[in-house]
Amino acid sequence: MSADPAPEPDSGPLLIACALGIELFALRGAGAGAGAGAVTVLRTGMGPRSAERAVARALARGPGRPARPGEPGGSGPGTPPRAAVIATGFCAGLAPGMHPGDLVVADETRDPAGSTVCTGVRVLADALSRPSPSGPRRAVHLGPVVGSDHVVRGAERAALHRTGAIAVDMESAATLRTAVRHGVRPVAAVRVVVDAPEHELVRIGTLRGGISAFRVLRTVLPAFFHWHRSSLLPGGELDGHASPPDHPGRDVSL
């Protein structure tokens, strides 16, 4: 995929939320050339409560107000209201046949507090499915992503898959739910599989799976910027692309 430039300073803000330092490291450079306040990468900390608190603070902070000492912060200045929000980072795949390094695009996120419909999922999945300049074409899976407050393994993983979910993580559902509570805005969740039913974290090969997931996470920013620009077009290119009924669980890699 040709490198899409970051959004221009007047194109509206984009908040990219992740939980871990290694995820933040993979996303470094997101704001390069983007201008003041165009892109913020926010490290929320692990778990749904940390995600809720960090995202709520970021969205309420207002334009140009940097994070206070001790607040989870990111690579850019404060994020104004109505920022488009993407939750990203690593996840556990739930569907048989998934592999470390596969990409998951949520059509909705779910947790005990409810569900949030994602916008522009086809635009995002199509962009992520294109060949990356730094590697081969990536497998992209599209479907519901469920939230948990703990690491999911074994029988619990299988039970979640039976609900129709294709992946689980601890922050996406809380991030997007918090984002839409603070105003109508485009929201999305893109995760990289770090372990899967046949490749669980407790097994030998975990390190290799983690390296694969890290390398893939480093390539997602052009697709994020494309999705963001599409959401700002007159008439909304993303309109009508939320939760397509023919896509849950579908592998959209070409």
XYZ file of C-alpha atoms in Angstrom:
254
model
C 0.000 0.000 0.000
C 1.309 3.412 -0.862
C 2.011 5.496 2.204
C -0.944 7.748 2.943
C 0.173 10.999 4.558
C -1.064 11.884 8.005
C -4.094 14.189 8.157
C -3.513 17.876 7.573
C -3.750 20.181 10.612
C -7.186 21.469 9.568
C -8.633 18.047 8.714
C -9.902 17.296 12.224
C -8.237 15.409 15.053
C -7.595 11.681 15.276
C -7.097 9.890 18.605
C -5.358 6.505 18.434
C -5.622 4.678 21.761
C -3.458 1.754 22.843
C -2.715 0.204 26.224
C 0.909 -0.910 26.283
C 4.261 0.767 25.910
C 5.302 -1.691 23.199
C 2.145 -0.815 21.238
C 2.906 2.889 21.603
C 6.448 2.187 20.378
C 5.108 0.374 17.307
C 2.923 3.397 16.505
C 5.693 5.963 16.936
C 5.806 8.622 14.266
C 2.011 8.819 13.945
C 2.091 12.581 14.312
C 5.102 13.217 12.090
C 4.217 15.979 9.645
C 0.624 16.021 10.849
C 0.674 19.477 12.372
C -0.333 20.555 15.850
C -3.058 18.460 17.363
C -3.934 16.481 14.214
C -2.969 13.073 15.595
C -2.660 11.993 19.210
C -1.452 8.545 20.224
C -2.690 7.900 23.742
C -1.359 5.174 25.996
C -4.298 4.364 28.257
C -2.818 1.663 30.455
C -4.171 -1.869 30.700
C -7.769 -2.820 31.376
C -11.204 -1.338 30.707
C -11.208 1.069 33.661
C -7.868 2.566 32.687
C -9.087 2.942 29.103
C -12.305 4.665 30.193
C -10.482 7.141 32.409
C -7.717 7.971 29.935
C -10.020 8.391 26.918
C -12.528 10.495 28.872
C -9.729 12.827 30.001
C -8.285 13.095 26.498
C -11.618 13.941 24.896
C -12.571 16.439 27.592
C -9.190 18.148 27.716
C -9.852 20.528 24.840
C -7.611 21.750 22.008
C -4.031 22.524 22.858
C -4.158 21.510 26.517
C -1.387 18.979 27.174
C -1.678 16.118 29.618
C -0.994 17.011 33.233
C 1.852 15.246 35.039
C 0.816 11.734 35.938
C -1.959 11.528 33.326
C -1.652 8.807 30.704
C -0.462 10.741 27.670
C 0.495 10.344 24.058
C 2.647 11.702 21.312
C 0.640 14.843 20.608
C -1.145 17.663 22.402
C -4.627 17.519 23.857
C -7.420 16.099 21.691
C -10.446 18.323 21.012
C -14.011 17.017 21.229
C -15.370 15.178 18.184
C -12.031 13.554 17.443
C -12.276 10.347 15.461
C -11.153 7.495 17.719
C -9.404 4.214 16.888
C -8.646 1.595 19.543
C -5.675 -0.531 18.563
C -2.989 -2.854 19.858
C -2.786 -6.599 20.395
C -5.573 -9.110 20.969
C -6.332 -12.789 21.372
C -7.961 -14.404 18.362
C -10.977 -16.593 19.068
C -11.605 -18.235 15.697
C -9.847 -21.452 14.666
C -7.347 -20.839 11.888
C -6.197 -17.448 13.115
C -2.458 -16.854 13.368
C -0.225 -14.349 15.178
C 0.078 -11.266 12.999
C -3.446 -11.512 11.558
C -5.436 -8.270 11.694
C -8.895 -7.953 13.234
C -11.255 -5.121 12.276
C -14.217 -4.864 14.639
C -17.656 -4.247 13.171
C -18.787 -3.780 16.772
C -17.253 -4.003 20.217
C -19.048 -5.726 23.102
C -18.661 -6.065 26.841
C -21.026 -6.404 29.826
C -21.822 -2.672 29.604
C -23.192 -2.985 26.059
C -22.050 -2.748 22.454
C -20.717 -0.010 20.187
C -21.149 -0.108 16.417
C -17.984 0.759 14.503
C -17.981 3.063 11.483
C -16.248 2.685 8.152
C -15.354 -0.964 8.679
C -15.240 -1.826 4.965
C -13.088 1.205 4.178
C -10.720 0.231 6.971
C -10.623 -3.491 6.175
C -10.013 -2.831 2.478
C -7.146 -0.468 3.284
C -5.560 -2.962 5.687
C -5.917 -5.782 3.151
C -3.649 -4.092 0.635
C -0.022 -5.266 0.453
C 2.279 -3.495 2.858
C 5.522 -2.017 1.452
C 7.354 -3.690 4.337
C 5.875 -7.174 3.993
C 3.385 -9.539 2.356
C -0.361 -9.094 2.132
C -1.900 -9.463 5.585
C -4.867 -11.601 6.615
C -7.737 -9.400 7.819
C -10.712 -10.755 9.784
C -13.882 -8.739 10.268
C -16.394 -9.284 13.058
C -17.311 -8.517 16.675
C -14.567 -7.924 19.237
C -15.438 -8.635 22.862
C -13.978 -6.933 25.916
C -12.641 -8.676 29.020
C -10.976 -7.534 32.234
C -8.524 -10.474 32.240
C -6.507 -12.710 29.925
C -8.783 -15.266 28.248
C -7.673 -18.838 27.591
C -8.940 -22.310 26.838
C -12.612 -23.025 27.509
C -13.434 -19.356 28.091
C -11.967 -18.499 24.702
C -14.174 -21.132 23.038
C -17.257 -19.887 24.911
C -16.687 -16.324 23.715
C -16.286 -17.530 20.142
C -19.663 -19.254 20.369
C -21.252 -15.846 20.962
C -20.043 -14.800 17.495
C -17.004 -12.799 18.626
C -13.789 -13.333 16.684
C -11.316 -11.659 19.069
C -10.987 -10.453 22.653
C -8.988 -7.669 24.281
C -9.249 -5.590 27.433
C -9.588 -2.023 26.157
C -11.364 -1.661 22.786
C -14.953 -1.893 24.052
C -14.326 0.549 26.900
C -12.450 2.952 24.608
C -15.179 3.152 21.968
C -18.045 3.237 24.472
C -16.387 6.167 26.243
C -15.708 7.926 22.951
C -19.328 7.896 21.766
C -20.573 8.938 25.201
C -18.590 12.137 24.705
C -20.236 12.945 21.355
C -21.101 11.461 17.988
C -17.890 10.673 16.126
C -16.325 8.000 13.862
C -14.999 5.113 15.957
C -13.143 1.941 15.029
C -11.116 -0.861 16.562
C -8.222 -2.620 14.849
C -6.263 -5.252 16.716
C -3.361 -7.526 15.799
C -3.607 -11.165 16.870
C -0.780 -12.077 19.218
C -2.170 -15.477 20.155
C -4.948 -17.704 18.819
C -6.657 -21.012 19.681
C -3.807 -23.026 18.167
C -1.113 -20.560 19.321
C -1.892 -19.653 22.942
C 0.439 -17.446 24.952
C 1.370 -20.264 27.308
C 2.862 -22.329 24.498
C 6.353 -22.378 23.029
C 6.498 -19.953 20.123
C 4.900 -17.065 21.992
C 7.936 -14.839 21.402
C 7.791 -15.420 17.652
C 4.062 -14.645 17.666
C 4.693 -11.430 19.564
C 7.347 -10.323 17.094
C 4.984 -11.022 14.187
C 2.215 -8.980 15.829
C 4.591 -6.090 16.573
C 5.804 -5.958 12.972
C 2.237 -5.860 11.665
C 1.175 -3.148 14.138
C 3.976 -0.971 12.765
C 2.303 -1.006 9.324
C -1.266 0.059 10.171
C -0.972 3.854 10.301
C -1.504 4.529 6.567
C -4.812 2.617 6.737
C -5.816 4.590 9.848
C -5.115 7.890 8.071
C -7.075 6.758 5.001
C -10.053 5.841 7.211
C -9.791 9.177 8.995
C -9.739 11.204 5.778
C -12.668 9.186 4.411
C -14.725 10.026 7.490
C -14.281 13.735 6.761
C -15.417 13.761 3.134
C -18.602 15.723 2.326
C -21.512 13.344 2.654
C -19.412 10.929 4.698
C -17.767 8.135 2.721
C -18.121 6.080 5.894
C -21.916 6.430 5.972
C -23.618 3.084 5.513
C -20.487 1.090 6.246
C -21.116 0.276 9.902
C -21.739 -3.336 10.885
C -22.371 -4.755 7.402
C -24.627 -7.821 7.848
C -22.701 -9.934 5.374
C -19.336 -9.509 7.092
C -19.268 -10.916 10.659
C -16.340 -13.282 10.971
C -15.448 -12.945 7.315
C -11.829 -13.117 6.157
C -11.450 -10.133 3.850
C -7.820 -10.642 2.847
C -7.370 -10.703 -0.933
